[in-house]
PDB file of C-alpha atoms in Angstrom:
ATOM      1  CA  UNK A1159       6.592 176.169  70.802  1.00  0.00           C
ATOM      2  CA  UNK A1160       8.046 178.083  73.740  1.00  0.00           C
ATOM      3  CA  UNK A1161       7.680 176.591  77.129  1.00  0.00           C
ATOM      4  CA  UNK A1162       8.818 178.291  80.549  1.00  0.00           C
ATOM      5  CA  UNK A1163      10.044 175.670  82.688  1.00  0.00           C
ATOM      6  CA  UNK A1164       9.924 176.428  86.580  1.00  0.00           C
ATOM      7  CA  UNK A1165      11.558 174.653  89.197  1.00  0.00           C
ATOM      8  CA  UNK A1166       9.792 174.291  92.475  1.00  0.00           C
ATOM      9  CA  UNK A1167      11.756 173.008  94.915  1.00  0.00           C
ATOM     10  CA  UNK A1168      10.930 175.954  96.895  1.00  0.00           C
ATOM     11  CA  UNK A1169       7.652 176.930  95.702  1.00  0.00           C
ATOM     12  CA  UNK A1170       7.184 179.703  98.320  1.00  0.00           C
ATOM     13  CA  UNK A1171       9.490 182.028  96.449  1.00  0.00           C
ATOM     14  CA  UNK A1172       7.511 184.500  94.282  1.00  0.00           C
ATOM     15  CA  UNK A1173      10.536 184.574  91.648  1.00  0.00           C
ATOM     16  CA  UNK A1174       9.995 180.671  90.897  1.00  0.00           C
ATOM     17  CA  UNK A1175       6.191 180.700  90.944  1.00  0.00           C
ATOM     18  CA  UNK A1176       5.648 183.156  88.223  1.00  0.00           C
ATOM     19  CA  UNK A1177       8.009 183.043  85.345  1.00  0.00           C
ATOM     20  CA  UNK A1178       9.315 185.872  83.530  1.00  0.00           C
ATOM     21  CA  UNK A1179       8.088 185.632  79.951  1.00  0.00           C
ATOM     22  CA  UNK A1180       8.110 188.042  76.986  1.00  0.00           C
ATOM     23  CA  UNK A1181       4.722 188.491  74.326  1.00  0.00           C
ATOM     24  CA  UNK A1182       6.315 185.728  72.048  1.00  0.00           C
ATOM     25  CA  UNK A1183       5.859 182.930  74.423  1.00  0.00           C
ATOM     26  CA  UNK A1184       3.411 180.447  74.500  1.00  0.00           C
ATOM     27  CA  UNK A1185       0.545 180.448  77.545  1.00  0.00           C
ATOM     28  CA  UNK A1186       1.732 177.069  78.541  1.00  0.00           C
ATOM     29  CA  UNK A1187       4.141 176.932  82.007  1.00  0.00           C
ATOM     30  CA  UNK A1188       6.001 173.632  82.584  1.00  0.00           C
ATOM     31  CA  UNK A1189       6.575 173.188  86.277  1.00  0.00           C
ATOM     32  CA  UNK A1190       8.308 170.165  87.910  1.00  0.00           C
ATOM     33  CA  UNK A1191       7.001 168.513  91.002  1.00  0.00           C
ATOM     34  CA  UNK A1192       8.710 165.782  92.426  1.00  0.00           C
ATOM     35  CA  UNK A1193      10.996 165.519  89.127  1.00  0.00           C
ATOM     36  CA  UNK A1194       7.752 165.079  87.156  1.00  0.00           C
ATOM     37  CA  UNK A1195       6.711 168.125  84.684  1.00  0.00           C
ATOM     38  CA  UNK A1196       2.993 169.603  84.687  1.00  0.00           C
ATOM     39  CA  UNK A1197       1.647 171.675  82.363  1.00  0.00           C
ATOM     40  CA  UNK A1198      -0.535 174.788  83.268  1.00  0.00           C
ATOM     41  CA  UNK A1199      -2.301 176.978  80.445  1.00  0.00           C
ATOM     42  CA  UNK A1200      -4.395 179.861  81.038  1.00  0.00           C
ATOM     43  CA  UNK A1201      -2.850 181.984  83.297  1.00  0.00           C
ATOM     44  CA  UNK A1202      -0.721 184.472  80.919  1.00  0.00           C
ATOM     45  CA  UNK A1203      -3.528 185.864  79.349  1.00  0.00           C
ATOM     46  CA  UNK A1204      -5.512 186.402  82.603  1.00  0.00           C
ATOM     47  CA  UNK A1205      -3.360 187.615  85.288  1.00  0.00           C
ATOM     48  CA  UNK A1206      -4.651 190.474  87.099  1.00  0.00           C
ATOM     49  CA  UNK A1207      -7.391 190.895  84.426  1.00  0.00           C
ATOM     50  CA  UNK A1208     -11.156 190.723  85.605  1.00  0.00           C
ATOM     51  CA  UNK A1209     -13.486 187.960  84.105  1.00  0.00           C
ATOM     52  CA  UNK A1210     -16.935 188.492  83.945  1.00  0.00           C
ATOM     53  CA  UNK A1211     -19.572 186.304  83.089  1.00  0.00           C
ATOM     54  CA  UNK A1212     -23.229 186.266  82.734  1.00  0.00           C
ATOM     55  CA  UNK A1213     -25.514 183.058  82.651  1.00  0.00           C
ATOM     56  CA  UNK A1214     -28.926 182.111  83.424  1.00  0.00           C
ATOM     57  CA  UNK A1215     -30.041 179.744  86.210  1.00  0.00           C
ATOM     58  CA  UNK A1216     -33.634 178.235  86.470  1.00  0.00           C
ATOM     59  CA  UNK A1217     -34.892 178.399  90.139  1.00  0.00           C
ATOM     60  CA  UNK A1218     -37.150 175.993  90.261  1.00  0.00           C
ATOM     61  CA  UNK A1219     -39.581 174.715  93.066  1.00  0.00           C
ATOM     62  CA  UNK A1220     -42.913 172.134  92.593  1.00  0.00           C
ATOM     63  CA  UNK A1221     -45.140 175.025  90.985  1.00  0.00           C
ATOM     64  CA  UNK A1222     -43.068 177.902  89.568  1.00  0.00           C
ATOM     65  CA  UNK A1223     -40.029 177.956  87.035  1.00  0.00           C
ATOM     66  CA  UNK A1224     -37.805 181.222  87.739  1.00  0.00           C
ATOM     67  CA  UNK A1225     -35.137 182.027  85.589  1.00  0.00           C
ATOM     68  CA  UNK A1226     -32.573 184.423  87.131  1.00  0.00           C
ATOM     69  CA  UNK A1227     -29.867 186.015  85.292  1.00  0.00           C
ATOM     70  CA  UNK A1228     -26.651 185.883  87.523  1.00  0.00           C
ATOM     71  CA  UNK A1229     -23.684 187.923  86.769  1.00  0.00           C
ATOM     72  CA  UNK A1230     -20.202 187.169  88.268  1.00  0.00           C
ATOM     73  CA  UNK A1231     -16.579 188.507  87.881  1.00  0.00           C
ATOM     74  CA  UNK A1232     -13.074 187.359  89.121  1.00  0.00           C
ATOM     75  CA  UNK A1233      -9.497 188.708  89.032  1.00  0.00           C
ATOM     76  CA  UNK A1234      -7.263 186.186  88.558  1.00  0.00           C
ATOM     77  CA  UNK A1235      -4.121 187.048  90.930  1.00  0.00           C
ATOM     78  CA  UNK A1236      -0.762 185.135  91.229  1.00  0.00           C
ATOM     79  CA  UNK A1237      -1.509 183.980  94.845  1.00  0.00           C
ATOM     80  CA  UNK A1238      -3.980 181.474  92.902  1.00  0.00           C
ATOM     81  CA  UNK A1239      -1.106 179.999  90.979  1.00  0.00           C
ATOM     82  CA  UNK A1240       1.141 179.671  94.145  1.00  0.00           C
ATOM     83  CA  UNK A1241      -2.059 177.833  95.667  1.00  0.00           C
ATOM     84  CA  UNK A1242      -2.153 175.398  93.060  1.00  0.00           C
ATOM     85  CA  UNK A1243       1.453 174.484  92.680  1.00  0.00           C
ATOM     86  CA  UNK A1244       1.427 173.811  96.855  1.00  0.00           C
ATOM     87  CA  UNK A1245      -1.460 171.898  95.980  1.00  0.00           C
ATOM     88  CA  UNK A1246       0.205 169.578  93.230  1.00  0.00           C
ATOM     89  CA  UNK A1247       3.130 168.940  95.727  1.00  0.00           C
ATOM     90  CA  UNK A1248       0.691 167.368  97.965  1.00  0.00           C
ATOM     91  CA  UNK A1249       0.179 164.193  95.749  1.00  0.00           C
ATOM     92  CA  UNK A1250       2.621 161.178  94.823  1.00  0.00           C
ATOM     93  CA  UNK A1251       4.906 161.347  92.012  1.00  0.00           C
ATOM     94  CA  UNK A1252       3.137 158.347  90.795  1.00  0.00           C
ATOM     95  CA  UNK A1253       0.174 160.440  90.507  1.00  0.00           C
ATOM     96  CA  UNK A1254       1.754 163.738  88.929  1.00  0.00           C
ATOM     97  CA  UNK A1255       2.662 161.190  86.072  1.00  0.00           C
ATOM     98  CA  UNK A1256      -1.057 160.775  85.297  1.00  0.00           C
ATOM     99  CA  UNK A1257      -1.376 164.457  85.608  1.00  0.00           C
ATOM    100  CA  UNK A1258       1.452 165.253  83.434  1.00  0.00           C
ATOM    101  CA  UNK A1259      -0.406 163.355  80.548  1.00  0.00           C
ATOM    102  CA  UNK A1260      -2.534 165.983  80.899  1.00  0.00           C
ATOM    103  CA  UNK A1261      -2.916 169.697  80.362  1.00  0.00           C
ATOM    104  CA  UNK A1262      -4.413 171.701  83.481  1.00  0.00           C
ATOM    105  CA  UNK A1263      -6.153 174.564  81.576  1.00  0.00           C
ATOM    106  CA  UNK A1264      -8.043 177.648  83.080  1.00  0.00           C
ATOM    107  CA  UNK A1265     -11.348 177.541  80.719  1.00  0.00           C
ATOM    108  CA  UNK A1266     -12.829 181.184  81.056  1.00  0.00           C
ATOM    109  CA  UNK A1267     -15.961 179.671  79.410  1.00  0.00           C
ATOM    110  CA  UNK A1268     -16.566 177.527  82.561  1.00  0.00           C
ATOM    111  CA  UNK A1269     -18.246 178.687  85.403  1.00  0.00           C
ATOM    112  CA  UNK A1270     -18.293 176.630  88.674  1.00  0.00           C
ATOM    113  CA  UNK A1271     -15.585 174.159  89.592  1.00  0.00           C
ATOM    114  CA  UNK A1272     -14.039 172.207  87.074  1.00  0.00           C
ATOM    115  CA  UNK A1273     -13.996 169.312  83.979  1.00  0.00           C
ATOM    116  CA  UNK A1274     -12.319 166.393  83.276  1.00  0.00           C
ATOM    117  CA  UNK A1275     -14.116 164.420  80.610  1.00  0.00           C
ATOM    118  CA  UNK A1276     -11.995 166.136  78.124  1.00  0.00           C
ATOM    119  CA  UNK A1277      -9.062 163.710  77.147  1.00  0.00           C
ATOM    120  CA  UNK A1278      -5.860 164.734  77.778  1.00  0.00           C
ATOM    121  CA  UNK A1279      -7.217 168.127  79.916  1.00  0.00           C
ATOM    122  CA  UNK A1280      -8.138 168.836  83.237  1.00  0.00           C
ATOM    123  CA  UNK A1281     -10.235 172.161  82.918  1.00  0.00           C
ATOM    124  CA  UNK A1282     -10.262 174.581  85.474  1.00  0.00           C
ATOM    125  CA  UNK A1283     -12.893 177.464  85.750  1.00  0.00           C
ATOM    126  CA  UNK A1284     -11.108 180.708  86.682  1.00  0.00           C
ATOM    127  CA  UNK A1285     -14.176 181.439  89.040  1.00  0.00           C
ATOM    128  CA  UNK A1286     -13.223 178.388  91.042  1.00  0.00           C
ATOM    129  CA  UNK A1287     -10.211 179.917  91.930  1.00  0.00           C
ATOM    130  CA  UNK A1288     -11.937 182.980  94.026  1.00  0.00           C
ATOM    131  CA  UNK A1289     -13.603 180.426  95.748  1.00  0.00           C
ATOM    132  CA  UNK A1290     -12.927 180.329  99.574  1.00  0.00           C
ATOM    133  CA  UNK A1291     -12.515 176.332  99.958  1.00  0.00           C
ATOM    134  CA  UNK A1292      -9.567 176.785  97.501  1.00  0.00           C
ATOM    135  CA  UNK A1293      -7.751 179.485  98.824  1.00  0.00           C
ATOM    136  CA  UNK A1294      -5.419 177.304 101.068  1.00  0.00           C
ATOM    137  CA  UNK A1295      -5.714 173.549  99.073  1.00  0.00           C
ATOM    138  CA  UNK A1296      -7.353 173.879  95.617  1.00  0.00           C
ATOM    139  CA  UNK A1297      -9.741 171.567  96.173  1.00  0.00           C
ATOM    140  CA  UNK A1298     -11.213 171.863  92.657  1.00  0.00           C
ATOM    141  CA  UNK A1299      -8.026 170.988  90.951  1.00  0.00           C
ATOM    142  CA  UNK A1300      -7.463 167.738  93.192  1.00  0.00           C
ATOM    143  CA  UNK A1301     -11.178 166.776  92.778  1.00  0.00           C
ATOM    144  CA  UNK A1302     -10.300 166.724  89.115  1.00  0.00           C
ATOM    145  CA  UNK A1303      -7.131 165.204  89.172  1.00  0.00           C
ATOM    146  CA  UNK A1304      -9.155 162.060  91.433  1.00  0.00           C
ATOM    147  CA  UNK A1305     -11.038 161.848  88.352  1.00  0.00           C
ATOM    148  CA  UNK A1306      -8.168 161.305  86.292  1.00  0.00           C
ATOM    149  CA  UNK A1307      -6.511 159.120  88.489  1.00  0.00           C
ATOM    150  CA  UNK A1308      -9.965 157.148  88.679  1.00  0.00           C
ATOM    151  CA  UNK A1309      -9.695 156.708  84.964  1.00  0.00           C
ATOM    152  CA  UNK A1310      -6.478 155.590  84.496  1.00  0.00           C
ATOM    153  CA  UNK A1311      -6.637 152.876  87.393  1.00  0.00           C
ATOM    154  CA  UNK A1312     -10.164 152.148  87.082  1.00  0.00           C
ATOM    155  CA  UNK A1313     -10.273 152.565  90.610  1.00  0.00           C
ATOM    156  CA  UNK A1314     -13.951 152.233  91.261  1.00  0.00           C
ATOM    157  CA  UNK A1315     -14.290 149.180  88.966  1.00  0.00           C
ATOM    158  CA  UNK A1316     -12.081 147.005  91.360  1.00  0.00           C
ATOM    159  CA  UNK A1317     -14.083 148.140  94.222  1.00  0.00           C
ATOM    160  CA  UNK A1318     -16.584 145.749  95.866  1.00  0.00           C
ATOM    161  CA  UNK A1319     -20.413 146.409  95.147  1.00  0.00           C
ATOM    162  CA  UNK A1320     -20.820 147.491  98.565  1.00  0.00           C
ATOM    163  CA  UNK A1321     -18.114 149.936  98.054  1.00  0.00           C
ATOM    164  CA  UNK A1322     -19.470 151.391  94.501  1.00  0.00           C
ATOM    165  CA  UNK A1323     -22.877 151.679  96.192  1.00  0.00           C
ATOM    166  CA  UNK A1324     -21.031 153.756  99.119  1.00  0.00           C
ATOM    167  CA  UNK A1325     -19.468 156.067  96.306  1.00  0.00           C
ATOM    168  CA  UNK A1326     -22.814 156.357  94.475  1.00  0.00           C
ATOM    169  CA  UNK A1327     -24.804 157.155  97.717  1.00  0.00           C
ATOM    170  CA  UNK A1328     -22.597 160.002  98.867  1.00  0.00           C
ATOM    171  CA  UNK A1329     -24.012 163.097  97.449  1.00  0.00           C
ATOM    172  CA  UNK A1330     -21.419 164.985  95.164  1.00  0.00           C
ATOM    173  CA  UNK A1331     -21.599 169.034  96.146  1.00  0.00           C
ATOM    174  CA  UNK A1332     -21.532 169.690  92.019  1.00  0.00           C
ATOM    175  CA  UNK A1333     -24.019 168.691  89.456  1.00  0.00           C
ATOM    176  CA  UNK A1334     -23.099 165.782  88.436  1.00  0.00           C
ATOM    177  CA  UNK A1335     -23.445 162.327  90.370  1.00  0.00           C
ATOM    178  CA  UNK A1336     -22.185 158.684  90.136  1.00  0.00           C
ATOM    179  CA  UNK A1337     -19.185 156.674  91.805  1.00  0.00           C
ATOM    180  CA  UNK A1338     -16.728 158.495  89.575  1.00  0.00           C
ATOM    181  CA  UNK A1339     -17.856 161.603  91.819  1.00  0.00           C
ATOM    182  CA  UNK A1340     -17.560 159.717  95.047  1.00  0.00           C
ATOM    183  CA  UNK A1341     -14.045 158.963  94.223  1.00  0.00           C
ATOM    184  CA  UNK A1342     -13.064 162.235  93.108  1.00  0.00           C
ATOM    185  CA  UNK A1343     -14.305 163.744  96.306  1.00  0.00           C
ATOM    186  CA  UNK A1344     -12.565 161.421  98.524  1.00  0.00           C
ATOM    187  CA  UNK A1345      -9.331 162.044  96.680  1.00  0.00           C
ATOM    188  CA  UNK A1346     -10.036 166.007  97.028  1.00  0.00           C
ATOM    189  CA  UNK A1347     -10.743 164.943 100.701  1.00  0.00           C
ATOM    190  CA  UNK A1348      -8.105 162.312 101.385  1.00  0.00           C
ATOM    191  CA  UNK A1349      -4.895 165.074  99.912  1.00  0.00           C
ATOM    192  CA  UNK A1350      -6.846 168.145 101.335  1.00  0.00           C
ATOM    193  CA  UNK A1351      -6.150 167.509 105.392  1.00  0.00           C
ATOM    194  CA  UNK A1352      -4.995 163.634 105.451  1.00  0.00           C
ATOM    195  CA  UNK A1353      -8.334 162.546 106.292  1.00  0.00           C
ATOM    196  CA  UNK A1354     -12.110 162.539 105.264  1.00  0.00           C
ATOM    197  CA  UNK A1355     -13.635 165.786 105.503  1.00  0.00           C
ATOM    198  CA  UNK A1356     -17.030 166.127 106.038  1.00  0.00           C
ATOM    199  CA  UNK A1357     -18.156 169.478 105.850  1.00  0.00           C
ATOM    200  CA  UNK A1358     -21.778 169.121 104.297  1.00  0.00           C
ATOM    201  CA  UNK A1359     -24.786 168.915 106.432  1.00  0.00           C
ATOM    202  CA  UNK A1360     -25.910 165.411 104.929  1.00  0.00           C
ATOM    203  CA  UNK A1361     -23.217 163.526 106.294  1.00  0.00           C
ATOM    204  CA  UNK A1362     -24.222 164.438 110.151  1.00  0.00           C
ATOM    205  CA  UNK A1363     -26.630 162.076 109.842  1.00  0.00           C
ATOM    206  CA  UNK A1364     -24.835 159.163 108.491  1.00  0.00           C
ATOM    207  CA  UNK A1365     -26.176 157.400 105.453  1.00  0.00           C
ATOM    208  CA  UNK A1366     -28.857 154.597 104.539  1.00  0.00           C
ATOM    209  CA  UNK A1367     -28.895 152.570 101.600  1.00  0.00           C
ATOM    210  CA  UNK A1368     -29.730 149.082 100.153  1.00  0.00           C
ATOM    211  CA  UNK A1369     -26.845 146.981  98.990  1.00  0.00           C
ATOM    212  CA  UNK A1370     -27.708 143.410  97.652  1.00  0.00           C
ATOM    213  CA  UNK A1371     -31.163 144.026  98.980  1.00  0.00           C
ATOM    214  CA  UNK A1372     -29.749 144.108 102.551  1.00  0.00           C
ATOM    215  CA  UNK A1373     -30.211 147.879 104.310  1.00  0.00           C
ATOM    216  CA  UNK A1374     -27.245 149.683 105.238  1.00  0.00           C
ATOM    217  CA  UNK A1375     -26.847 152.018 107.767  1.00  0.00           C
ATOM    218  CA  UNK A1376     -24.090 154.031 108.717  1.00  0.00           C
ATOM    219  CA  UNK A1377     -23.756 156.752 111.031  1.00  0.00           C
ATOM    220  CA  UNK A1378     -21.458 159.952 110.234  1.00  0.00           C
ATOM    221  CA  UNK A1379     -18.284 158.123 111.964  1.00  0.00           C
ATOM    222  CA  UNK A1380     -18.866 155.125 110.357  1.00  0.00           C
ATOM    223  CA  UNK A1381     -19.508 156.532 106.780  1.00  0.00           C
ATOM    224  CA  UNK A1382     -16.019 158.470 107.355  1.00  0.00           C
ATOM    225  CA  UNK A1383     -14.337 155.044 107.955  1.00  0.00           C
ATOM    226  CA  UNK A1384     -15.777 153.491 105.429  1.00  0.00           C
ATOM    227  CA  UNK A1385     -14.904 155.851 102.576  1.00  0.00           C
ATOM    228  CA  UNK A1386     -11.812 156.087 103.701  1.00  0.00           C
ATOM    229  CA  UNK A1387     -11.125 152.111 103.729  1.00  0.00           C
ATOM    230  CA  UNK A1388     -12.888 151.659 100.390  1.00  0.00           C
ATOM    231  CA  UNK A1389     -10.738 154.603  98.686  1.00  0.00           C
ATOM    232  CA  UNK A1390      -7.422 153.071 100.046  1.00  0.00           C
ATOM    233  CA  UNK A1391      -8.305 149.611  99.260  1.00  0.00           C
ATOM    234  CA  UNK A1392      -7.783 149.982  95.286  1.00  0.00           C
ATOM    235  CA  UNK A1393      -4.906 150.969  93.348  1.00  0.00           C
ATOM    236  CA  UNK A1394      -2.960 153.255  93.203  1.00  0.00           C
ATOM    237  CA  UNK A1395      -3.689 154.024  96.897  1.00  0.00           C
ATOM    238  CA  UNK A1396      -3.244 150.503  97.903  1.00  0.00           C
ATOM    239  CA  UNK A1397       0.235 150.545  96.428  1.00  0.00           C
ATOM    240  CA  UNK A1398       1.116 153.140  98.913  1.00  0.00           C
ATOM    241  CA  UNK A1399       0.089 157.281  99.432  1.00  0.00           C
ATOM    242  CA  UNK A1400       3.820 158.558  99.147  1.00  0.00           C
TER     243      UNK A1400
END
């Protein structure tokens, strides 16, 4: 298998971002980030191609089920590659070693965000590449990496009962829920801007929940601080973030 290796010490130079390949080369590109090889698969066959998808969504209220056909399309641009590379440079080398155990795959059959449940893979939907929130930093990629970090270090399992419940209670923007999603969101928020970001209206009113039979009430500001404290209290963040 031929692998194109790209040294990305200066990832803003176009010639370092996108490799020259011929038709006999593999769809996997290996980039070197902070000395760690990271594999990305799926751009070769999709660059500058328009990808279309049709799916059905049930819009359900209390009385009516209303299936609606949705058509979406996206053109995969070289700029999306640049964003993914610059996003990888945001996380520590220790975390990149976890990423290097997986292949980041651009999966056409996915829609929406991504998926990290498959062992050895971090799956990213091409449709997520075009989302506004992924323009400057690929938040979807950070979220999926957060899952892999959690799985590798058992981060949530090392948290106190209070912090695990806190992770469970903060709603995830995607379809799935649970403390794993809460941790992955914290990871995404932390490395997106260096602090927790609350762009979901729910958080503006804070959060109320019960832990060990006792009510817990946090304002939005307290919730921000508590999430950050919980996130930084367990490995690998406890060992340093650089």
